[in-house]
Coordinates of C-alpha atoms in Angstrom, one line a residue:
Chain A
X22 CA 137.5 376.9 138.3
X23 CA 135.4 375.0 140.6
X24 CA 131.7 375.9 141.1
X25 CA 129.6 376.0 144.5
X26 CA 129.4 373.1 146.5
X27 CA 127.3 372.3 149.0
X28 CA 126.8 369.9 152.2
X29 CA 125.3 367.5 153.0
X30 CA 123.2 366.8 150.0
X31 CA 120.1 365.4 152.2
X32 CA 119.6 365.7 156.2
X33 CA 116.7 364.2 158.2
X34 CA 116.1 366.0 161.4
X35 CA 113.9 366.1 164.2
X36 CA 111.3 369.1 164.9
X37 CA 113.1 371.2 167.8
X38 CA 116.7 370.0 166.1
X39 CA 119.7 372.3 165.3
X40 CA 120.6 372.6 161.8
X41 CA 124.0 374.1 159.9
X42 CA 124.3 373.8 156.7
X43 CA 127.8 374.8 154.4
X44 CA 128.2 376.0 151.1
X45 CA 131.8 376.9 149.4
X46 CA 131.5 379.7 146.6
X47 CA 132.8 379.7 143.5
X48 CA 136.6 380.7 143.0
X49 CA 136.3 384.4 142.7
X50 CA 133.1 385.1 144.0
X51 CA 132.6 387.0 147.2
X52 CA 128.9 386.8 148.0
X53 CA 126.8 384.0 149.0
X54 CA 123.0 384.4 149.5
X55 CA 121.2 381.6 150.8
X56 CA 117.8 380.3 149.5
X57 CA 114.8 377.7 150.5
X58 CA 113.1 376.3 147.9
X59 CA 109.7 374.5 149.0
X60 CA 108.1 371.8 146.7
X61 CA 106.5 373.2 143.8
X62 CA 107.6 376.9 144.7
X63 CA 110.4 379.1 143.7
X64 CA 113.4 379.8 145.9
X65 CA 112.6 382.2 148.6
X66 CA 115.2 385.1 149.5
X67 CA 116.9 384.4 153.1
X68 CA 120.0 386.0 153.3
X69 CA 123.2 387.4 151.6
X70 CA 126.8 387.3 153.0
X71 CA 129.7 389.7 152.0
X72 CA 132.7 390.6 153.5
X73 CA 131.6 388.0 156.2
X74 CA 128.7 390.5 156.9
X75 CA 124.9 390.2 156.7
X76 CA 124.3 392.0 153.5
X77 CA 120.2 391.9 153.3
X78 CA 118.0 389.2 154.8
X79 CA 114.0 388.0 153.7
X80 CA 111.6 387.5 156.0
X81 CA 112.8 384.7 157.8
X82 CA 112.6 384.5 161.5
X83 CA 115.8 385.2 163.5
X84 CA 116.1 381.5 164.1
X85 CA 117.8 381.2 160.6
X86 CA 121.2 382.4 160.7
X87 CA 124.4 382.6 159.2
X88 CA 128.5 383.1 159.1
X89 CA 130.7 383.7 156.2
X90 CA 134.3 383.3 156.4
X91 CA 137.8 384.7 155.1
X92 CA 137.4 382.4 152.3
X93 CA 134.0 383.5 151.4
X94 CA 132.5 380.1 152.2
X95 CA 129.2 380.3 153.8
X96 CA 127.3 378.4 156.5
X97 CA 123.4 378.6 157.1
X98 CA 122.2 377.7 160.4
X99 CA 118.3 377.1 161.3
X100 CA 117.5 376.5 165.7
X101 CA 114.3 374.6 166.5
X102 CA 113.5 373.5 163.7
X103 CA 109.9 373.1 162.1
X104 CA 107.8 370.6 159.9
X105 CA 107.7 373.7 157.8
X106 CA 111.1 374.0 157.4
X107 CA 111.1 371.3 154.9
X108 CA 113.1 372.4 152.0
X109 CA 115.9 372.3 149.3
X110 CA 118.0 374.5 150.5
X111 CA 120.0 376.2 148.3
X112 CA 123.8 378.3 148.1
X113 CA 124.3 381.0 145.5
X114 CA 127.6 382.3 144.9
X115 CA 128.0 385.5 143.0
X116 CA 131.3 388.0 142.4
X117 CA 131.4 392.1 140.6
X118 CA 129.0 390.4 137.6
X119 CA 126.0 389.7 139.4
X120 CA 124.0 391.9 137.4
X121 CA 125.2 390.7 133.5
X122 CA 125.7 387.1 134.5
X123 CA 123.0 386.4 137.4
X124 CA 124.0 383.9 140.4
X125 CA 126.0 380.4 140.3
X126 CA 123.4 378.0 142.4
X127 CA 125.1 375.0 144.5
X128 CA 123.1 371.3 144.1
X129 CA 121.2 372.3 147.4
X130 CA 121.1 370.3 150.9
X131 CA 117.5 369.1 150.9
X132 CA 116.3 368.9 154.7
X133 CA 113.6 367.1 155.7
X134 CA 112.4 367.6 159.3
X135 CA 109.9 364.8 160.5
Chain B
X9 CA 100.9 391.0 145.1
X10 CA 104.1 388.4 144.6
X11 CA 107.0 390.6 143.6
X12 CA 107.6 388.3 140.4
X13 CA 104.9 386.3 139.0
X14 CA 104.5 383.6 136.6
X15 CA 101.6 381.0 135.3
X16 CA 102.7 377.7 136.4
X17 CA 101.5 376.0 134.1
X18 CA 102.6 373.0 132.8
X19 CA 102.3 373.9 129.0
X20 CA 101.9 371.2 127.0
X21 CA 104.3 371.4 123.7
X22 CA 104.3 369.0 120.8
X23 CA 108.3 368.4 119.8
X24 CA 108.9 370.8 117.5
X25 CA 106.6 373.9 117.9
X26 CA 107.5 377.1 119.6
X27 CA 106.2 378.1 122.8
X28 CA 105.9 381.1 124.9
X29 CA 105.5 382.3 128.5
X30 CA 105.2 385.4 130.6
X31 CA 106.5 386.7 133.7
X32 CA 105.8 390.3 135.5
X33 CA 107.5 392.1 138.0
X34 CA 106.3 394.9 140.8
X35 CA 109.1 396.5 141.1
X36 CA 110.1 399.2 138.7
X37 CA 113.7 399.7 140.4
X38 CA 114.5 396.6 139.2
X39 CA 118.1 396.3 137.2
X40 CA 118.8 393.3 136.1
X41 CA 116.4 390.2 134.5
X42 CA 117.3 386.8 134.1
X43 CA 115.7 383.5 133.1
X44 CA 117.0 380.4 135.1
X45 CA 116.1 376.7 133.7
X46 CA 115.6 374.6 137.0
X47 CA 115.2 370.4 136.3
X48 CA 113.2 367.9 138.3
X49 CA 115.5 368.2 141.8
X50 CA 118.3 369.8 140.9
X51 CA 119.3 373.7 141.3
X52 CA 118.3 376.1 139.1
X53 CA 120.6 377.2 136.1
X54 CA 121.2 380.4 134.3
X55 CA 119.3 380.1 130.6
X56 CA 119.8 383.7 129.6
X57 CA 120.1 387.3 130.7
X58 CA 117.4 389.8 129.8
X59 CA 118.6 393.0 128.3
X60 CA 116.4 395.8 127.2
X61 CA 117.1 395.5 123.7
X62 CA 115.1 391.5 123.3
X63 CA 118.6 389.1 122.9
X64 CA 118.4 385.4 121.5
X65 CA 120.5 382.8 121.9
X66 CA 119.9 379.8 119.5
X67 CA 115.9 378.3 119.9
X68 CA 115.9 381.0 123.0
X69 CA 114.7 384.5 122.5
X70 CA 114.1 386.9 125.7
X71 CA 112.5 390.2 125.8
X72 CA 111.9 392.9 128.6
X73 CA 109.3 395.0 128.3
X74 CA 110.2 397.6 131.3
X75 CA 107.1 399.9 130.7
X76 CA 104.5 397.1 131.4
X77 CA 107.0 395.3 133.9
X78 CA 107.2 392.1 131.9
X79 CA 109.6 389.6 131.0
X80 CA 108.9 386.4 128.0
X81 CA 111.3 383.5 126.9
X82 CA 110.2 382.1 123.7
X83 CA 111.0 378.7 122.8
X84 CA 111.2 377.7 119.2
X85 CA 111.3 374.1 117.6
X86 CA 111.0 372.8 121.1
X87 CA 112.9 369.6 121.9
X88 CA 112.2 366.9 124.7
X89 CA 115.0 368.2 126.5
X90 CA 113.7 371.6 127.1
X91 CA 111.0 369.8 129.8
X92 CA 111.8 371.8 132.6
X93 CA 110.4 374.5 135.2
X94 CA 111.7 377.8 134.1
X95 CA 112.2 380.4 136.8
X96 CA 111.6 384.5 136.0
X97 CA 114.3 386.1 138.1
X98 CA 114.5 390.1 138.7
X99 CA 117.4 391.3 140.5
X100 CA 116.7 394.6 142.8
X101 CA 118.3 396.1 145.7
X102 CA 115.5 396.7 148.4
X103 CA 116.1 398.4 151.5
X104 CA 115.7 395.6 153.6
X105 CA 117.0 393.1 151.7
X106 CA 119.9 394.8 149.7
X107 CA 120.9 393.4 146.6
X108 CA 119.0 390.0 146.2
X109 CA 117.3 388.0 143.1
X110 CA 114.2 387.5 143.0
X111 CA 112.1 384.0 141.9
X112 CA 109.3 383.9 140.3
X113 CA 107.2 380.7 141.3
X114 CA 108.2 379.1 137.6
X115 CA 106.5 377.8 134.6
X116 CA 106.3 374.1 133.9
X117 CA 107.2 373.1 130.1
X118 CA 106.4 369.8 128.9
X119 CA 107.5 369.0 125.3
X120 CA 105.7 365.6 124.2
X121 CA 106.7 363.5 121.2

């Protein structure tokens, strides 16, 4: 069974850059919900895939986006990108058990815009 | 009000004792509780669900406490390797958001020789 994997692991970027991001859930598992994790905070809510639908999205500005396809792999996309954007980043798989057995988290992509 | 909050810390533990930490939650809907063990860098880890009934599971013992909205993790005989941050985690379904876990802001455990 492999887990979630995630990539790349780091990114620099430019303020005003594009951004995609890609995260591959774990065998069996048919959500993904992204996540940014600022330094010294806990991972904020962005938004949850299923059935290659938006199924619930924080308060993030429209400028973060994202696709999942067949294969329930996941990709996050962030336009004109900020300092504050800044973040770990990170991909959380989850299948009919999310409520016993919680999310499986990916390594994270850890962004750094300069 | 944070939807899930917890005292940062750090908490300073001498190897060996027994520690314990907090976390509440503002929304009584909530359905499910977890506690998620997160190292320096890396993503964060499922330690334990919380079930109404308190569960343990080896040094680890967890308890929800649904009528004051509160969630502990007790840590007994605490080793080095329990330094971490460890994340309070409520899962709800909101209206806007659907079905989504929520962090806490996590609590920062030291254990010192």
């Amino acid at each position: 069974e492999t887990g979630v994997t995630q990539s790349p692991t780091h990114l620099i970027k430019t303020r005003g850059q594009q951004v995609t991001l890609r995260c591959s859930s774990q065998s069996g598992h048919n959500t993904v919900s992204w996540y940014q994790q600022a330094l010294g905070q806990g991972p904020q809510f962005i938004f949850q895939y299923y059935r290659e639908e938006e199924n619930g999205r924080g308060n993030f500005p429209p400028r973060f986006s994202g696709l999942q396809f067949p294969n329930y792999s996941s990709e996050l996309n962030v336009n004109a990108l900020e300092l504050d954007d800044s973040a770990l980043y990170l991909c959380a798989s989850s299948g009919y058990s999310a409520q016993d057995y919680g999310y499986t988290f990916g390594s994270g992509t850890r962004l750094t815009v300069v | 009000r944070k939807e899930v909050e917890q005292d940062p810390g750090p908490f300073n533990v001498p190897e060996g004792a027994t520690v314990a930490f907090n976390c509440t939650y503002s929304n009584s809907a909530s359905q499910s509780f977890f506690w998620y063990r997160q190292d320096c860098r890396k993503e964060p880890k499922l330690l334990m669900s919380v079930y109404s009934s308190g569960n343990e599971d080896g040094r680890f013992t967890a308890q929800l406490n649904r009528a004051s909205q509160y969630i502990s993790l007790l840590i007994r005989d605490s080793k080095l390797s329990d330094s971490a941050t460890y994340l309070c985690v409520v899962n709800m379904i909101d209206k806007a958001a659907g079905n989504k876990l929520t962090f806490g802001g996590g609590t920062r455990v030291l254990v010192k020789p």
